[in-house]
XYZ file of C-alpha atoms in Angstrom:
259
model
C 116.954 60.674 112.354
C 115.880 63.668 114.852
C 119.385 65.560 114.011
C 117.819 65.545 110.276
C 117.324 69.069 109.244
C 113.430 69.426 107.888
C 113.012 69.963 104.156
C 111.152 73.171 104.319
C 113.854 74.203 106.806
C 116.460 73.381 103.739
C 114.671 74.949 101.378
C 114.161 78.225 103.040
C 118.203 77.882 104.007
C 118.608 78.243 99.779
C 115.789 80.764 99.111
C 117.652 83.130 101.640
C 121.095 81.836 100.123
C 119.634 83.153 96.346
C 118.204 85.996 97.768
C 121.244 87.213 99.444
C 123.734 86.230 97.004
C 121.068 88.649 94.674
C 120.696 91.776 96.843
C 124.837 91.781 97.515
C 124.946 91.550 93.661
C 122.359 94.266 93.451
C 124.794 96.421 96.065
C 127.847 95.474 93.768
C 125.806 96.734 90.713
C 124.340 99.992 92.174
C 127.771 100.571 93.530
C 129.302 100.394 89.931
C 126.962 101.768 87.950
C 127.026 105.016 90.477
C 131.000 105.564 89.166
C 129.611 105.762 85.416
C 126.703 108.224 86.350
C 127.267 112.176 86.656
C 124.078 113.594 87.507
C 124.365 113.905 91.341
C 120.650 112.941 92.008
C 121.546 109.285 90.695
C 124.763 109.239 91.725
C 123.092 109.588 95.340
C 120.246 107.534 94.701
C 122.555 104.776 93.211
C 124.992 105.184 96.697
C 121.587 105.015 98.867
C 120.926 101.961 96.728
C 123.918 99.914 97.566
C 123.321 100.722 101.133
C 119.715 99.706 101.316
C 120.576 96.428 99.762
C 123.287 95.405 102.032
C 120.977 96.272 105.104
C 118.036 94.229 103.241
C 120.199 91.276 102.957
C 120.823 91.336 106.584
C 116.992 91.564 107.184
C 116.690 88.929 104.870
C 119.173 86.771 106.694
C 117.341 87.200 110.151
C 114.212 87.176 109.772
C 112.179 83.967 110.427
C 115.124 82.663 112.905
C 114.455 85.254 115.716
C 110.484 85.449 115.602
C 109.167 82.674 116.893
C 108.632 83.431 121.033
C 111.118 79.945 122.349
C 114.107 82.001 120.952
C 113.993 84.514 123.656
C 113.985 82.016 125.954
C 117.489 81.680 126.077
C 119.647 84.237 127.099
C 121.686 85.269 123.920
C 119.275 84.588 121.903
C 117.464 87.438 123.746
C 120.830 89.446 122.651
C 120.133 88.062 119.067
C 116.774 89.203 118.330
C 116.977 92.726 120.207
C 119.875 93.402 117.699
C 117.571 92.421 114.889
C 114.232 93.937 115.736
C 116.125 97.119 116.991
C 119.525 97.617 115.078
C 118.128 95.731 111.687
C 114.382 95.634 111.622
C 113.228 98.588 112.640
C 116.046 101.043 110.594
C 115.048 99.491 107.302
C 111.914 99.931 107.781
C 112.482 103.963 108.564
C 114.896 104.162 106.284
C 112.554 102.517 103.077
C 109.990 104.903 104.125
C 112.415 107.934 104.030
C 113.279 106.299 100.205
C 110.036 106.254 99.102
C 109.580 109.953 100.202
C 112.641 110.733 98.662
C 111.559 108.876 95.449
C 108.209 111.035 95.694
C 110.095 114.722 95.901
C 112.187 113.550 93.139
C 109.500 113.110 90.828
C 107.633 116.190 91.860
C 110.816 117.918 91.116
C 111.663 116.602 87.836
C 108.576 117.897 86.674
C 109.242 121.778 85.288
C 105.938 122.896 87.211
C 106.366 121.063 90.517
C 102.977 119.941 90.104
C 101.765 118.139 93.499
C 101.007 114.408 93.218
C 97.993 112.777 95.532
C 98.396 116.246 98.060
C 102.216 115.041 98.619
C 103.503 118.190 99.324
C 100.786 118.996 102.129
C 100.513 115.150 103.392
C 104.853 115.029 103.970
C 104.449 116.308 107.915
C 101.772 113.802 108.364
C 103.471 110.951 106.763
C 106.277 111.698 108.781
C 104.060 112.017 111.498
C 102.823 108.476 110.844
C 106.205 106.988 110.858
C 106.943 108.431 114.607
C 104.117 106.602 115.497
C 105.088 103.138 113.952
C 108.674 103.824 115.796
C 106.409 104.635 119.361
C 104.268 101.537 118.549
C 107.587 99.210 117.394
C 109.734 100.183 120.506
C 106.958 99.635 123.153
C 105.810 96.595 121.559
C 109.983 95.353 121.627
C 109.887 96.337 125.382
C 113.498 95.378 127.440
C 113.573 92.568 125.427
C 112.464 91.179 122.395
C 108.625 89.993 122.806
C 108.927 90.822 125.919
C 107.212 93.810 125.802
C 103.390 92.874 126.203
C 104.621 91.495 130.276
C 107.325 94.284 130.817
C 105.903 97.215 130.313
C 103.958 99.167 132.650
C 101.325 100.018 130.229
C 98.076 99.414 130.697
C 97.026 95.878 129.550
C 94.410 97.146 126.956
C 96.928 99.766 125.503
C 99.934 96.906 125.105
C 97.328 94.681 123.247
C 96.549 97.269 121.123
C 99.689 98.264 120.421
C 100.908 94.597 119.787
C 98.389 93.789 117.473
C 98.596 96.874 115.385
C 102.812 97.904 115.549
C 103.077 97.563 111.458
C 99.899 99.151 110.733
C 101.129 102.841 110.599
C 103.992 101.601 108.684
C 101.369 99.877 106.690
C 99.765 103.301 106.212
C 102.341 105.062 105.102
C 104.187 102.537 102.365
C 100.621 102.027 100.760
C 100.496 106.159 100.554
C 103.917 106.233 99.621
C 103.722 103.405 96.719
C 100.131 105.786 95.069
C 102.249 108.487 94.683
C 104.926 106.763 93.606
C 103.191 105.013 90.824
C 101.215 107.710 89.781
C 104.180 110.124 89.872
C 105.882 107.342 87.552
C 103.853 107.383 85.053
C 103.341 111.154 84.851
C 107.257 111.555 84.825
C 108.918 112.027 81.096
C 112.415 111.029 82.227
C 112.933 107.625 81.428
C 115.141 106.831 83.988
C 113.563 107.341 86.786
C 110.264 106.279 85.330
C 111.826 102.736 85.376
C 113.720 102.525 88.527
C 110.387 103.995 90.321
C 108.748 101.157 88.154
C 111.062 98.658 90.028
C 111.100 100.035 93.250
C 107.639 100.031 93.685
C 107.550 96.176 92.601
C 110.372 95.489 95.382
C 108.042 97.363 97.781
C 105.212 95.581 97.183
C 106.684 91.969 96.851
C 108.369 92.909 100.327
C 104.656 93.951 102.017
C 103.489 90.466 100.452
C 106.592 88.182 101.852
C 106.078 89.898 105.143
C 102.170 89.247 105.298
C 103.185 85.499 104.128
C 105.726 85.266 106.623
C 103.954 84.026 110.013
C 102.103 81.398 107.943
C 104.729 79.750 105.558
C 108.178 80.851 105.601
C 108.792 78.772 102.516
C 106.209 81.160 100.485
C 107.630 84.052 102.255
C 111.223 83.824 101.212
C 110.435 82.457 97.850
C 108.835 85.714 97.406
C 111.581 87.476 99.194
C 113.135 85.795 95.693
C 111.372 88.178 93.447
C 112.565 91.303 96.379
C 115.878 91.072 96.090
C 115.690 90.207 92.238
C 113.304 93.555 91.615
C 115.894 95.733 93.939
C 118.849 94.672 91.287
C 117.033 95.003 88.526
C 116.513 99.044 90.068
C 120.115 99.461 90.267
C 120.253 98.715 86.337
C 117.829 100.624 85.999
C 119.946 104.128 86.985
C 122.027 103.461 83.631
C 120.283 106.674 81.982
C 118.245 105.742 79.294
C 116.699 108.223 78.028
C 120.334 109.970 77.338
C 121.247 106.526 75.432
C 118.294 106.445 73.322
C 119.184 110.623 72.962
C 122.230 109.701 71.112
C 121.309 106.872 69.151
C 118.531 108.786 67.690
C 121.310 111.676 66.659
C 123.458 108.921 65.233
C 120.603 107.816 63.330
C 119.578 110.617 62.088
C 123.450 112.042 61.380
C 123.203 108.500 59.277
C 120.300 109.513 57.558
C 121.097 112.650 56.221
C-alpha cells in the first residue's frame, strides 16, 4: 500500500531511536558521575558533557527530516528547519569546536611545562578566527529561510555559490586541526583520565565527521554510524571516573598487603 512506511525509512526511525535512547543515557551518566568527582576541571567537563549530549540527541533527532529542499516548501516546515539549522545545527557545531579547544588547553595545562602542542597556543586566534567564518558562511548560506538563501540574498551569484558549496569547510578546517592536537596531546598526557576521555572524544568526533559526509547519500549508513557517536560520547562520560587515582590506591593496598 502507498501509506506503507519504506523499510529504510523504518530502519533509520530505530537507528535514531538507539542512538537517542544512548546519548540521553550518556547525559544521565555524565550527569552522575559529575556528583562523585571533586576535581573542578571534571566536574565541569562532566556538566559540559551532559549538556552536549542532550543537544546532540536533538541534532540527531532532526537531521535527515529537514534537509531535503520539498520540506521548505510548506510553510511550517519552513519554521521547522530554520529552528534546526539555526537554534540546533549551527550551536553544536560552535559549541563542539569550543570543546575541542577546551579539551586542547586542558592538556597543555596538565602538563607541568605547558609545553605547546602542533603551535596551539599561537594557532587559538586563528582557529577562532576560522570558526567566525563557518558562522558568516552558515548564516548566509541559511538566508530568511532555510535553503533559501542561494535566491534571497542579495549577494552576488558567484559569491552565494561559493559560499553554498563550501559552508562546512571552515568547520571542516578547524575539527581536523582540533582532533591533531587532540590526539597528539593524548598521548603525550600522563594523566590517565583524561588520556581516555580525549581517546573517546576524538572517536565521537570523527565517527560524527564520517555520518555527516555519509549523510546526503544513505541516511541508513549515516545514522548507523551516528550508532557508534552516541555510543563513543557515553563511553567518554565513563571515562571521567578517575582512573589513575583508582589504580593509585589499589597499588598502596597492594603493596600495604605485601609488606
Amino acid at each position: 500500500m502507498s501509506s506503507e512506511i519504506p523499510l529504510t525509512t523504518l530502519i533509520v526511525y530505530l537507528e535514531t531511536a538507539i542512538g537517542v535512547i544512548i546519548l540521553l543515557f550518556a547525559a544521565y551518566t555524565a550527569f552522575t558521575v559529575r556528583k562523585g568527582l571533586v576535581v573542578p576541571l571534571y566536574r565541569s567537563r562532566a556538566l559540559w558533557l551532559g549538556v552536549l549530549a542532550i543537544i546532540l540527541a536533538s541534532f540527531l533527532i532532526f537531521f535527515g527530516r529537514v534537509y531535503t529542499p520539498s520540506t521548505y516548501l510548506v510553510g511550517y516546515h519552513r519554521v521547522v528547519g530554520f529552528v534546526f539549522y539555526a537554534g540546533v545545527a549551527l550551536p553544536t557545531f560552535v559549541v563542539l569546536l569550543v570543546w575541542i579547544d577546551r579539551t586542547n588547553s586542558t592538556l597543555i595545562r596538565l602538563d607541568y611545562r605547558r609545553k605547546d602542542i602542533l603551535g596551539w597556543k599561537k594557532a587559538r586566534l586563528l582557529y577562532y578566527a576560522d570558526i567566525a567564518l563557518f558562522v558568516t558562511f552558515f548564516l548566509i548560506a541559511l538566508g530568511p529561510a532555510p535553503g533559501f538563501g542561494y535566491y534571497q540574498m542579495s549577494f552576488p551569484h558567484s559569491a552565494m555559490s561559493f559560499i553554498a558549496a563550501n559552508e562546512l569547510d571552515p568547520w571542516l578546517i578547524a575539527l581536523a586541526y582540533g582532533l591533531s592536537v587532540l590526539v597528539v596531546g593524548s598521548i603525550r598526557t600522563h594523566d590517565l583520565t583524561h588520556k581516555n576521555h580525549a581517546k573517546w572524544l576524538g572517536l565521537s568526533l570523527a565517527s560524527l565527521v564520517l555520518a555527516l559526509l555519509v549523510g546526503g547519500g544513505s541516511q541508513p549508513i549515516a545514522y548507523f554510524i551516528a550508532i557508534f557517536f552516541a555510543y563513543f560520547w557515553y563511553r567518554m562520560a565513563r571515562s571521567l571516573v578517575p582512573v589513575n587515582k583508582l589504580d593509585t590506591s589499589l597499588s598502596m593496598e597492594k603493596g600495604s598487603s605485601a609488606a
